[in-house]
Amino acid sequence: MVDFNNDSTITRTPKDILEILIIEKRTYFIDAYEKYIKDKTNGVQTPISILKARLNSLFLEIYPSLQKNMDKENFELLKNNVNSKDADALLQAFNDMSEFLYNKKLLMWDSMKQYDPTSAEEENKFHGMG
Amino acid sequence: MVWDNSKKNLYDNGLPFSQPIAKLIKEQQDRILENKASLIIIDGGVGEGKTTLAVHIADYIQGCPINLQEQIGMGGNDFIKKFYEGSKKGYKVIVYDEAGDFDRRGAITRFNKMLNRIFDTYRTFNIIVILCLPNFNVLDKSIFEKKIPRLLFNCHGRSSKYGNIRAYNLYRMYLIKWWMTKLKIPPQAYQKVYPNVRGHFLDLAKERSELLDKISTESKTDILEEYNILGDGLLDYASIAKQFDKSISWVKNNINALGIKADKVFQKKKWFSEDVVALLENRVGGVKSMGDDDDE
């Protein structure tokens, strides 16, 4: 969790802090979903309140960006899913928000350029030996 | 192991080697069109088919069967001569076959100097050079720093029907070189680095294979003959001059003055027995030797 009382937050830009908060909230939802699936598999009746609460946190965190960048129809659909009491709808909402964040490059960890390893010169060029 | 000449000489792609290998060679042809240097190395143990593969690749690059007499240099001196002559004739590819070149002391150093000299100037010739060596790691690091070697084809585990190839680009050659410094058994480095491509190749057609054998044997016979001469303890003008710390012309003049005949003449070079050294010593000690003034 980001500690706003920590002096190191002063030296960071708001963008950096916000990115960390978004990733944090996303992780909390994944943890809750993990527990939900575990209990469901064991046959335990599990309320989805914690899932809904954490998903809402994530939604509020990126709400301004979603509203600005998504088309109205998709935004309304997402909002409905976030407010749903159905676990599948909540998961769909989470996936839509994740895709949005990936396109914004916040979640893009697999950005390494791909090359054909059977092409000797392509690989040579990739490694600066062209 | 001998090739089984009763079998086919071409795969279904119409080539004597696998299609992925052809793709790699095509990249080198494109490189030459961009006026960049391209050196293809073929290494592997004795009898793995290095020269056979080199001829296949050269034929593919040339677009027709190469002239085995004019486009394969057996040893360093022969290679330089054929390189420059080949460039004048417009050949697209020249092959260097090691042919026992590296058995002599200082040979690898001379070879690296030769390569550096050629590649400092050869871009303008638009020729792809194919080197056949036992181990690509003998090449000087300056060649690699200039990014001249582009492909390494390692021949291994040849059977009577086909040879095996592991193809590596320059990037992976560097990895192999690194592994060779770490491993107790350096040749295992080829297994540590995954090749860009694996492939196979077939033997040459019977007549061509016999002609290649003939050319290769002739060059090796010359080298063997020279070894015999050295083994007999014979000396040439240069060796005698070194012993006296004099010039070659001084040695020639004094040998002629003494009327000493050569014990052997091989490839236009005269070879003398060690007795000539004692005769020259007597001459230098007792009589004013010819050519002393020249040295002053």
Coordinates of C-alpha atoms in Angstrom, one line a residue:
Chain A
M1 CA 0.0 0.0 0.0
V2 CA 1.2 3.5 -0.8
D3 CA 2.1 5.4 2.3
F4 CA 1.2 9.1 1.8
N5 CA 3.0 9.9 5.0
N6 CA 6.2 8.6 3.5
D7 CA 8.6 11.4 2.3
S8 CA 9.4 9.5 -0.8
T9 CA 5.9 10.2 -2.2
I10 CA 6.8 13.9 -2.4
T11 CA 9.5 13.3 -4.9
R12 CA 7.2 11.3 -7.2
T13 CA 4.8 12.7 -9.7
P14 CA 1.1 12.2 -9.1
K15 CA 1.0 10.0 -12.2
D16 CA 3.5 7.6 -10.7
I17 CA 1.5 7.3 -7.4
L18 CA -1.8 6.9 -9.2
E19 CA -0.3 4.0 -11.3
I20 CA 0.8 2.2 -8.2
L21 CA -2.6 2.7 -6.6
I22 CA -4.4 1.3 -9.6
I23 CA -2.2 -1.7 -9.7
E24 CA -2.7 -2.2 -6.0
K25 CA -6.5 -2.1 -6.3
R26 CA -6.3 -4.5 -9.2
T27 CA -4.3 -6.9 -7.1
Y28 CA -6.8 -6.7 -4.2
F29 CA -9.6 -7.7 -6.5
I30 CA -7.6 -10.6 -7.9
D31 CA -6.9 -11.8 -4.3
A32 CA -10.6 -11.6 -3.4
Y33 CA -11.5 -13.5 -6.6
E34 CA -9.0 -16.1 -5.8
K35 CA -10.6 -16.7 -2.4
Y36 CA -14.0 -16.6 -3.9
I37 CA -13.1 -19.4 -6.4
K38 CA -11.4 -21.4 -3.7
D39 CA -14.5 -21.3 -1.4
K40 CA -16.8 -22.0 -4.3
T41 CA -14.8 -25.1 -5.3
N42 CA -14.9 -26.3 -1.7
G43 CA -18.7 -26.0 -1.8
V44 CA -18.7 -23.1 0.6
Q45 CA -21.5 -20.5 0.1
T46 CA -19.5 -17.2 -0.4
P47 CA -21.0 -13.7 -0.6
I48 CA -19.7 -11.6 -3.4
S49 CA -19.7 -8.5 -1.3
I50 CA -15.9 -8.3 -1.0
L51 CA -15.6 -8.8 -4.8
K52 CA -18.0 -6.0 -5.5
A53 CA -16.4 -3.7 -3.0
R54 CA -12.9 -4.1 -4.3
L55 CA -14.1 -3.9 -7.9
N56 CA -15.8 -0.6 -7.1
S57 CA -12.6 0.7 -5.6
L58 CA -10.8 0.0 -8.8
F59 CA -13.6 1.5 -10.8
L60 CA -13.5 4.7 -8.8
E61 CA -9.7 4.9 -9.1
I62 CA -9.9 5.0 -12.9
Y63 CA -13.4 6.5 -13.3
P64 CA -12.3 9.9 -14.8
S65 CA -10.1 8.2 -17.4
L66 CA -12.8 5.7 -18.3
Q67 CA -15.4 8.4 -18.7
K68 CA -13.2 10.4 -20.9
N69 CA -11.9 7.6 -23.2
M70 CA -14.7 5.1 -23.5
D71 CA -17.7 5.6 -25.7
K72 CA -20.9 6.2 -23.8
E73 CA -22.6 2.9 -24.5
N74 CA -19.6 0.8 -23.3
F75 CA -19.1 3.0 -20.3
E76 CA -22.8 2.5 -19.2
L77 CA -22.4 -1.2 -19.8
L78 CA -19.3 -1.3 -17.6
K79 CA -21.0 0.7 -14.9
N80 CA -23.9 -1.7 -14.9
N81 CA -21.6 -4.7 -14.6
V82 CA -19.7 -3.1 -11.7
N83 CA -23.0 -2.6 -9.8
S84 CA -24.2 -6.1 -10.6
K85 CA -24.7 -8.8 -8.0
D86 CA -23.6 -11.5 -10.4
A87 CA -20.0 -12.8 -10.0
D88 CA -19.6 -13.4 -13.8
A89 CA -20.7 -9.8 -14.5
L90 CA -18.2 -8.5 -12.0
L91 CA -15.5 -10.6 -13.6
Q92 CA -16.4 -9.2 -17.0
A93 CA -16.2 -5.7 -15.7
F94 CA -12.8 -6.4 -14.3
N95 CA -11.6 -7.8 -17.6
D96 CA -12.9 -4.8 -19.5
M97 CA -11.1 -2.5 -17.1
S98 CA -7.9 -4.6 -17.4
E99 CA -8.0 -4.4 -21.2
F100 CA -8.5 -0.6 -20.9
L101 CA -5.4 -0.4 -18.7
Y102 CA -3.4 -2.6 -21.0
N103 CA -4.2 -0.4 -24.0
K104 CA -3.0 2.5 -21.8
K105 CA 0.2 0.6 -21.4
L106 CA -0.1 0.5 -17.7
L107 CA -0.3 -3.3 -17.8
M108 CA 1.8 -3.9 -20.9
W109 CA 4.7 -6.0 -19.6
D110 CA 5.1 -8.1 -22.8
S111 CA 6.2 -5.2 -25.1
M112 CA 9.4 -6.8 -26.2
K113 CA 9.7 -6.7 -30.0
Q114 CA 9.2 -10.1 -31.5
Y115 CA 11.5 -11.4 -34.3
D116 CA 11.7 -14.5 -36.3
P117 CA 14.6 -16.6 -34.8
T118 CA 14.9 -18.6 -38.0
S119 CA 16.0 -15.4 -39.7
A120 CA 19.6 -15.0 -38.8
E121 CA 19.9 -11.4 -40.0
E122 CA 16.7 -10.3 -38.2
E123 CA 18.0 -11.6 -34.9
N124 CA 21.5 -10.0 -35.6
K125 CA 19.8 -6.7 -36.2
F126 CA 17.7 -7.0 -33.0
H127 CA 20.9 -7.5 -31.0
G128 CA 22.8 -4.6 -32.7
M129 CA 24.9 -6.8 -35.0
G130 CA 23.2 -5.8 -38.3
Chain B
M1 CA 32.8 -42.7 -43.2
V2 CA 32.2 -42.8 -46.9
W3 CA 29.1 -41.3 -48.6
D4 CA 26.6 -43.7 -50.1
N5 CA 26.7 -42.5 -53.7
S6 CA 23.9 -44.8 -54.8
K7 CA 21.3 -42.5 -53.2
K8 CA 19.7 -39.2 -54.4
N9 CA 21.6 -35.9 -54.6
L10 CA 18.6 -33.6 -54.2
Y11 CA 15.7 -33.1 -51.8
D12 CA 12.2 -32.3 -52.9
N13 CA 12.9 -28.6 -52.8
G14 CA 15.4 -29.2 -55.7
L15 CA 18.3 -28.4 -53.5
P16 CA 21.0 -30.6 -51.9
F17 CA 20.3 -29.1 -48.5
S18 CA 17.3 -28.2 -46.4
Q19 CA 15.1 -25.2 -47.3
P20 CA 15.7 -23.3 -44.0
I21 CA 19.4 -23.2 -45.0
A22 CA 18.5 -21.8 -48.4
K23 CA 16.6 -19.0 -46.6
L24 CA 19.7 -18.1 -44.5
I25 CA 21.9 -18.0 -47.6
K26 CA 19.4 -15.7 -49.4
E27 CA 19.7 -13.2 -46.6
Q28 CA 23.5 -13.1 -47.3
Q29 CA 22.9 -12.5 -50.9
D30 CA 20.6 -9.6 -50.0
R31 CA 23.4 -8.3 -47.8
I32 CA 25.9 -8.3 -50.6
L33 CA 23.5 -6.3 -52.7
E34 CA 23.5 -3.7 -49.9
N35 CA 27.3 -3.6 -50.3
K36 CA 27.9 -5.1 -46.9
A37 CA 30.5 -7.8 -46.1
S38 CA 29.4 -11.4 -45.8
L39 CA 31.4 -14.3 -44.5
I40 CA 30.0 -17.7 -44.1
I41 CA 31.9 -20.1 -41.9
I42 CA 31.6 -23.9 -42.1
D43 CA 33.3 -25.8 -39.3
G44 CA 33.3 -29.3 -38.0
G45 CA 35.6 -32.3 -37.6
V46 CA 37.5 -34.1 -40.3
G47 CA 35.3 -35.9 -42.8
E48 CA 32.0 -34.2 -41.7
G49 CA 31.4 -32.8 -45.1
K50 CA 32.5 -29.2 -44.8
T51 CA 33.9 -28.9 -48.3
T52 CA 30.9 -30.7 -49.8
L53 CA 28.5 -28.3 -48.0
A54 CA 30.7 -25.4 -49.1
V55 CA 30.4 -26.4 -52.7
H56 CA 26.6 -26.8 -52.4
I57 CA 26.3 -23.3 -50.9
A58 CA 28.6 -21.8 -53.5
D59 CA 26.6 -23.4 -56.3
Y60 CA 23.4 -22.0 -54.9
I61 CA 24.9 -18.5 -54.5
Q62 CA 26.5 -18.6 -58.0
G63 CA 23.3 -19.8 -59.5
C64 CA 25.1 -22.5 -61.4
P65 CA 27.9 -25.1 -60.5
I66 CA 31.0 -23.3 -59.5
N67 CA 34.4 -23.8 -61.2
L68 CA 36.1 -26.0 -58.6
Q69 CA 39.5 -25.2 -59.9
E70 CA 39.1 -21.5 -59.8
Q71 CA 36.7 -20.9 -57.0
I72 CA 38.1 -23.1 -54.2
G73 CA 41.4 -21.9 -52.6
M74 CA 43.3 -24.7 -50.9
G75 CA 45.2 -23.0 -48.2
G76 CA 45.9 -19.3 -47.6
N77 CA 48.2 -18.4 -50.6
D78 CA 46.0 -20.2 -53.1
F79 CA 42.9 -18.6 -51.6
I80 CA 44.2 -15.0 -51.9
K81 CA 45.3 -15.6 -55.5
K82 CA 41.9 -17.1 -56.5
F83 CA 40.0 -14.4 -54.5
Y84 CA 41.5 -11.5 -56.5
E85 CA 41.4 -13.4 -59.8
G86 CA 37.8 -14.5 -59.1
S87 CA 36.7 -10.9 -58.4
K88 CA 38.1 -9.8 -61.8
K89 CA 36.1 -12.6 -63.5
G90 CA 32.9 -11.6 -61.7
Y91 CA 32.5 -14.6 -59.5
K92 CA 29.9 -14.2 -56.7
V93 CA 31.5 -16.6 -54.3
I94 CA 34.9 -18.0 -53.3
V95 CA 35.6 -20.9 -51.0
Y96 CA 38.6 -21.2 -48.7
D97 CA 39.4 -24.8 -47.7
E98 CA 41.8 -25.0 -44.8
A99 CA 43.6 -28.1 -46.2
G100 CA 46.1 -28.5 -43.4
D101 CA 47.0 -24.8 -43.4
F102 CA 46.8 -24.6 -39.6
D103 CA 49.2 -27.4 -38.9
R104 CA 52.2 -25.1 -39.3
R105 CA 53.5 -22.9 -36.5
G106 CA 52.3 -19.3 -36.9
A107 CA 49.8 -20.4 -39.5
I108 CA 46.7 -19.2 -37.7
T109 CA 48.3 -15.8 -37.1
R110 CA 49.1 -15.5 -40.8
F111 CA 45.7 -16.6 -41.7
N112 CA 44.0 -14.0 -39.5
K113 CA 46.3 -11.3 -41.0
M114 CA 45.3 -12.4 -44.5
L115 CA 41.6 -12.3 -43.6
N116 CA 41.8 -8.9 -42.1
R117 CA 43.6 -7.5 -45.2
I118 CA 41.0 -9.0 -47.5
F119 CA 38.0 -7.9 -45.6
D120 CA 39.3 -4.3 -45.1
T121 CA 39.0 -3.9 -48.8
Y122 CA 36.8 -6.6 -50.2
R123 CA 33.4 -5.0 -49.9
T124 CA 33.9 -3.5 -53.3
F125 CA 34.3 -6.9 -54.8
N126 CA 30.7 -8.0 -53.9
I127 CA 31.9 -11.6 -53.2
I128 CA 30.6 -13.9 -50.5
V129 CA 33.4 -15.8 -48.9
I130 CA 32.9 -19.3 -47.5
L131 CA 35.6 -20.5 -45.0
C132 CA 36.0 -24.2 -44.2
L133 CA 37.8 -24.6 -40.9
P134 CA 37.9 -27.2 -38.1
N135 CA 36.8 -24.6 -35.5
F136 CA 35.5 -21.1 -36.1
N137 CA 36.9 -19.9 -32.8
V138 CA 40.4 -19.6 -34.4
L139 CA 39.3 -16.5 -36.2
D140 CA 40.7 -13.2 -34.8
K141 CA 38.3 -11.2 -32.6
S142 CA 38.8 -8.2 -34.9
I143 CA 36.9 -10.0 -37.6
F144 CA 34.0 -10.4 -35.3
E145 CA 34.2 -6.9 -34.1
K146 CA 33.9 -5.7 -37.7
K147 CA 30.7 -7.9 -37.9
I148 CA 32.0 -9.7 -40.9
P149 CA 31.1 -13.4 -40.1
R150 CA 27.4 -13.6 -40.6
L151 CA 26.6 -17.3 -40.5
L152 CA 28.2 -20.4 -39.0
F153 CA 27.3 -23.8 -40.3
N154 CA 28.5 -26.5 -37.9
C155 CA 28.7 -29.9 -39.6
H156 CA 28.4 -32.8 -37.2
G157 CA 27.4 -36.5 -37.0
R158 CA 27.5 -37.2 -40.8
S159 CA 26.1 -40.6 -41.8
S160 CA 26.6 -42.4 -45.1
K161 CA 23.4 -40.8 -46.4
Y162 CA 23.4 -37.2 -45.3
G163 CA 25.3 -34.6 -43.2
N164 CA 23.8 -32.6 -40.3
I165 CA 24.0 -28.8 -39.9
R166 CA 23.5 -26.5 -37.0
A167 CA 23.3 -22.9 -38.3
Y168 CA 24.2 -20.0 -36.1
N169 CA 24.1 -16.3 -36.7
L170 CA 26.7 -13.8 -35.4
Y171 CA 24.8 -13.2 -32.2
R172 CA 24.8 -16.9 -31.4
M173 CA 28.4 -17.3 -32.5
Y174 CA 29.3 -14.9 -29.7
L175 CA 27.4 -17.1 -27.2
I176 CA 29.2 -20.2 -28.4
K177 CA 32.5 -18.4 -28.0
W178 CA 31.6 -17.5 -24.5
W179 CA 30.6 -21.1 -23.7
M180 CA 33.9 -22.3 -25.1
T181 CA 35.8 -20.3 -22.5
K182 CA 33.7 -21.8 -19.7
L183 CA 33.4 -25.5 -20.6
K184 CA 36.0 -28.2 -19.9
I185 CA 35.1 -29.7 -23.3
P186 CA 34.8 -26.7 -25.6
P187 CA 33.1 -28.5 -28.5
Q188 CA 30.1 -29.0 -26.2
A189 CA 29.4 -25.3 -26.6
Y190 CA 27.6 -26.0 -29.8
Q191 CA 25.1 -28.0 -27.8
K192 CA 24.7 -25.2 -25.2
V193 CA 23.5 -22.7 -27.8
Y194 CA 20.3 -23.4 -29.7
P195 CA 20.9 -23.0 -33.4
N196 CA 18.8 -20.6 -35.5
V197 CA 18.1 -23.5 -37.8
R198 CA 18.9 -27.1 -38.2
G199 CA 19.3 -28.9 -41.5
H200 CA 20.8 -31.7 -43.6
F201 CA 22.7 -31.9 -46.8
L202 CA 23.4 -34.6 -49.3
D203 CA 26.6 -35.6 -51.1
L204 CA 27.7 -34.2 -54.4
A205 CA 27.0 -36.0 -57.6
K206 CA 29.5 -38.7 -58.2
E207 CA 31.6 -37.0 -61.0
R208 CA 31.8 -33.7 -59.1
S209 CA 32.7 -35.5 -55.9
E210 CA 35.6 -37.3 -57.6
L211 CA 36.9 -34.0 -59.2
L212 CA 36.7 -32.3 -55.8
D213 CA 38.6 -35.2 -54.2
K214 CA 41.2 -35.0 -56.9
I215 CA 41.8 -31.2 -56.4
S216 CA 41.8 -31.6 -52.6
T217 CA 44.3 -34.5 -52.7
E218 CA 46.6 -32.6 -55.1
S219 CA 46.8 -29.7 -52.8
K220 CA 47.3 -31.9 -49.7
T221 CA 50.0 -33.9 -51.6
D222 CA 51.9 -30.6 -52.1
I223 CA 51.7 -29.8 -48.4
L224 CA 52.7 -33.3 -47.5
E225 CA 55.7 -33.1 -49.8
E226 CA 56.8 -29.8 -48.1
Y227 CA 56.5 -31.5 -44.7
N228 CA 58.7 -34.4 -46.0
I229 CA 61.3 -31.8 -47.1
L230 CA 61.2 -30.2 -43.7
G231 CA 61.3 -33.5 -42.0
D232 CA 64.5 -34.4 -44.0
G233 CA 66.1 -31.4 -42.4
L234 CA 66.5 -29.5 -45.7
L235 CA 66.8 -25.7 -45.6
D236 CA 65.7 -23.0 -48.0
Y237 CA 67.4 -19.6 -48.7
A238 CA 65.3 -17.9 -46.0
S239 CA 66.2 -20.4 -43.3
I240 CA 69.9 -20.2 -44.1
A241 CA 69.8 -16.4 -44.2
K242 CA 68.2 -16.3 -40.7
Q243 CA 71.0 -18.5 -39.3
F244 CA 73.6 -16.0 -40.5
D245 CA 71.5 -13.0 -39.9
K246 CA 72.2 -12.0 -43.5
S247 CA 70.0 -11.2 -46.5
I248 CA 68.7 -13.9 -48.9
S249 CA 70.6 -12.3 -51.7
W250 CA 73.9 -12.7 -49.7
V251 CA 73.1 -16.4 -49.2
K252 CA 72.4 -16.9 -52.9
N253 CA 75.5 -15.1 -54.0
N254 CA 77.8 -17.1 -51.7
I255 CA 76.1 -20.5 -52.5
N256 CA 76.6 -19.7 -56.2
A257 CA 80.2 -18.7 -55.6
L258 CA 80.8 -22.1 -53.8
G259 CA 79.1 -23.9 -56.7
I260 CA 76.8 -25.8 -54.3
K261 CA 73.9 -27.5 -56.0
A262 CA 70.4 -27.7 -54.4
D263 CA 69.5 -31.2 -52.9
K264 CA 65.9 -30.7 -54.0
V265 CA 63.8 -28.3 -56.0
F266 CA 60.1 -28.2 -55.2
Q267 CA 57.6 -25.7 -56.5
K268 CA 60.5 -23.6 -57.9
K269 CA 62.1 -23.4 -54.5
K270 CA 65.6 -24.8 -53.8
W271 CA 66.3 -26.8 -50.7
F272 CA 69.8 -27.6 -49.3
S273 CA 71.2 -30.0 -46.8
E274 CA 72.5 -28.7 -43.5
D275 CA 76.0 -29.2 -44.7
V276 CA 75.7 -25.9 -46.7
V277 CA 75.7 -24.0 -43.4
A278 CA 79.1 -25.4 -42.4
L279 CA 80.5 -24.6 -45.9
L280 CA 79.2 -21.0 -45.7
E281 CA 80.7 -20.6 -42.2
N282 CA 84.1 -21.7 -43.5
R283 CA 83.8 -19.2 -46.3
V284 CA 82.7 -16.4 -44.1
G285 CA 85.5 -17.1 -41.6
G286 CA 88.4 -17.6 -44.1
V287 CA 87.6 -15.5 -47.1
K288 CA 85.8 -12.1 -47.6
S289 CA 82.3 -13.2 -48.4
M290 CA 80.4 -12.0 -51.4
G291 CA 77.8 -9.3 -50.7
D292 CA 79.3 -8.1 -47.4
D293 CA 79.6 -4.6 -49.0
D294 CA 76.0 -4.8 -49.9
D295 CA 75.0 -5.4 -46.3
E296 CA 77.0 -2.3 -45.2

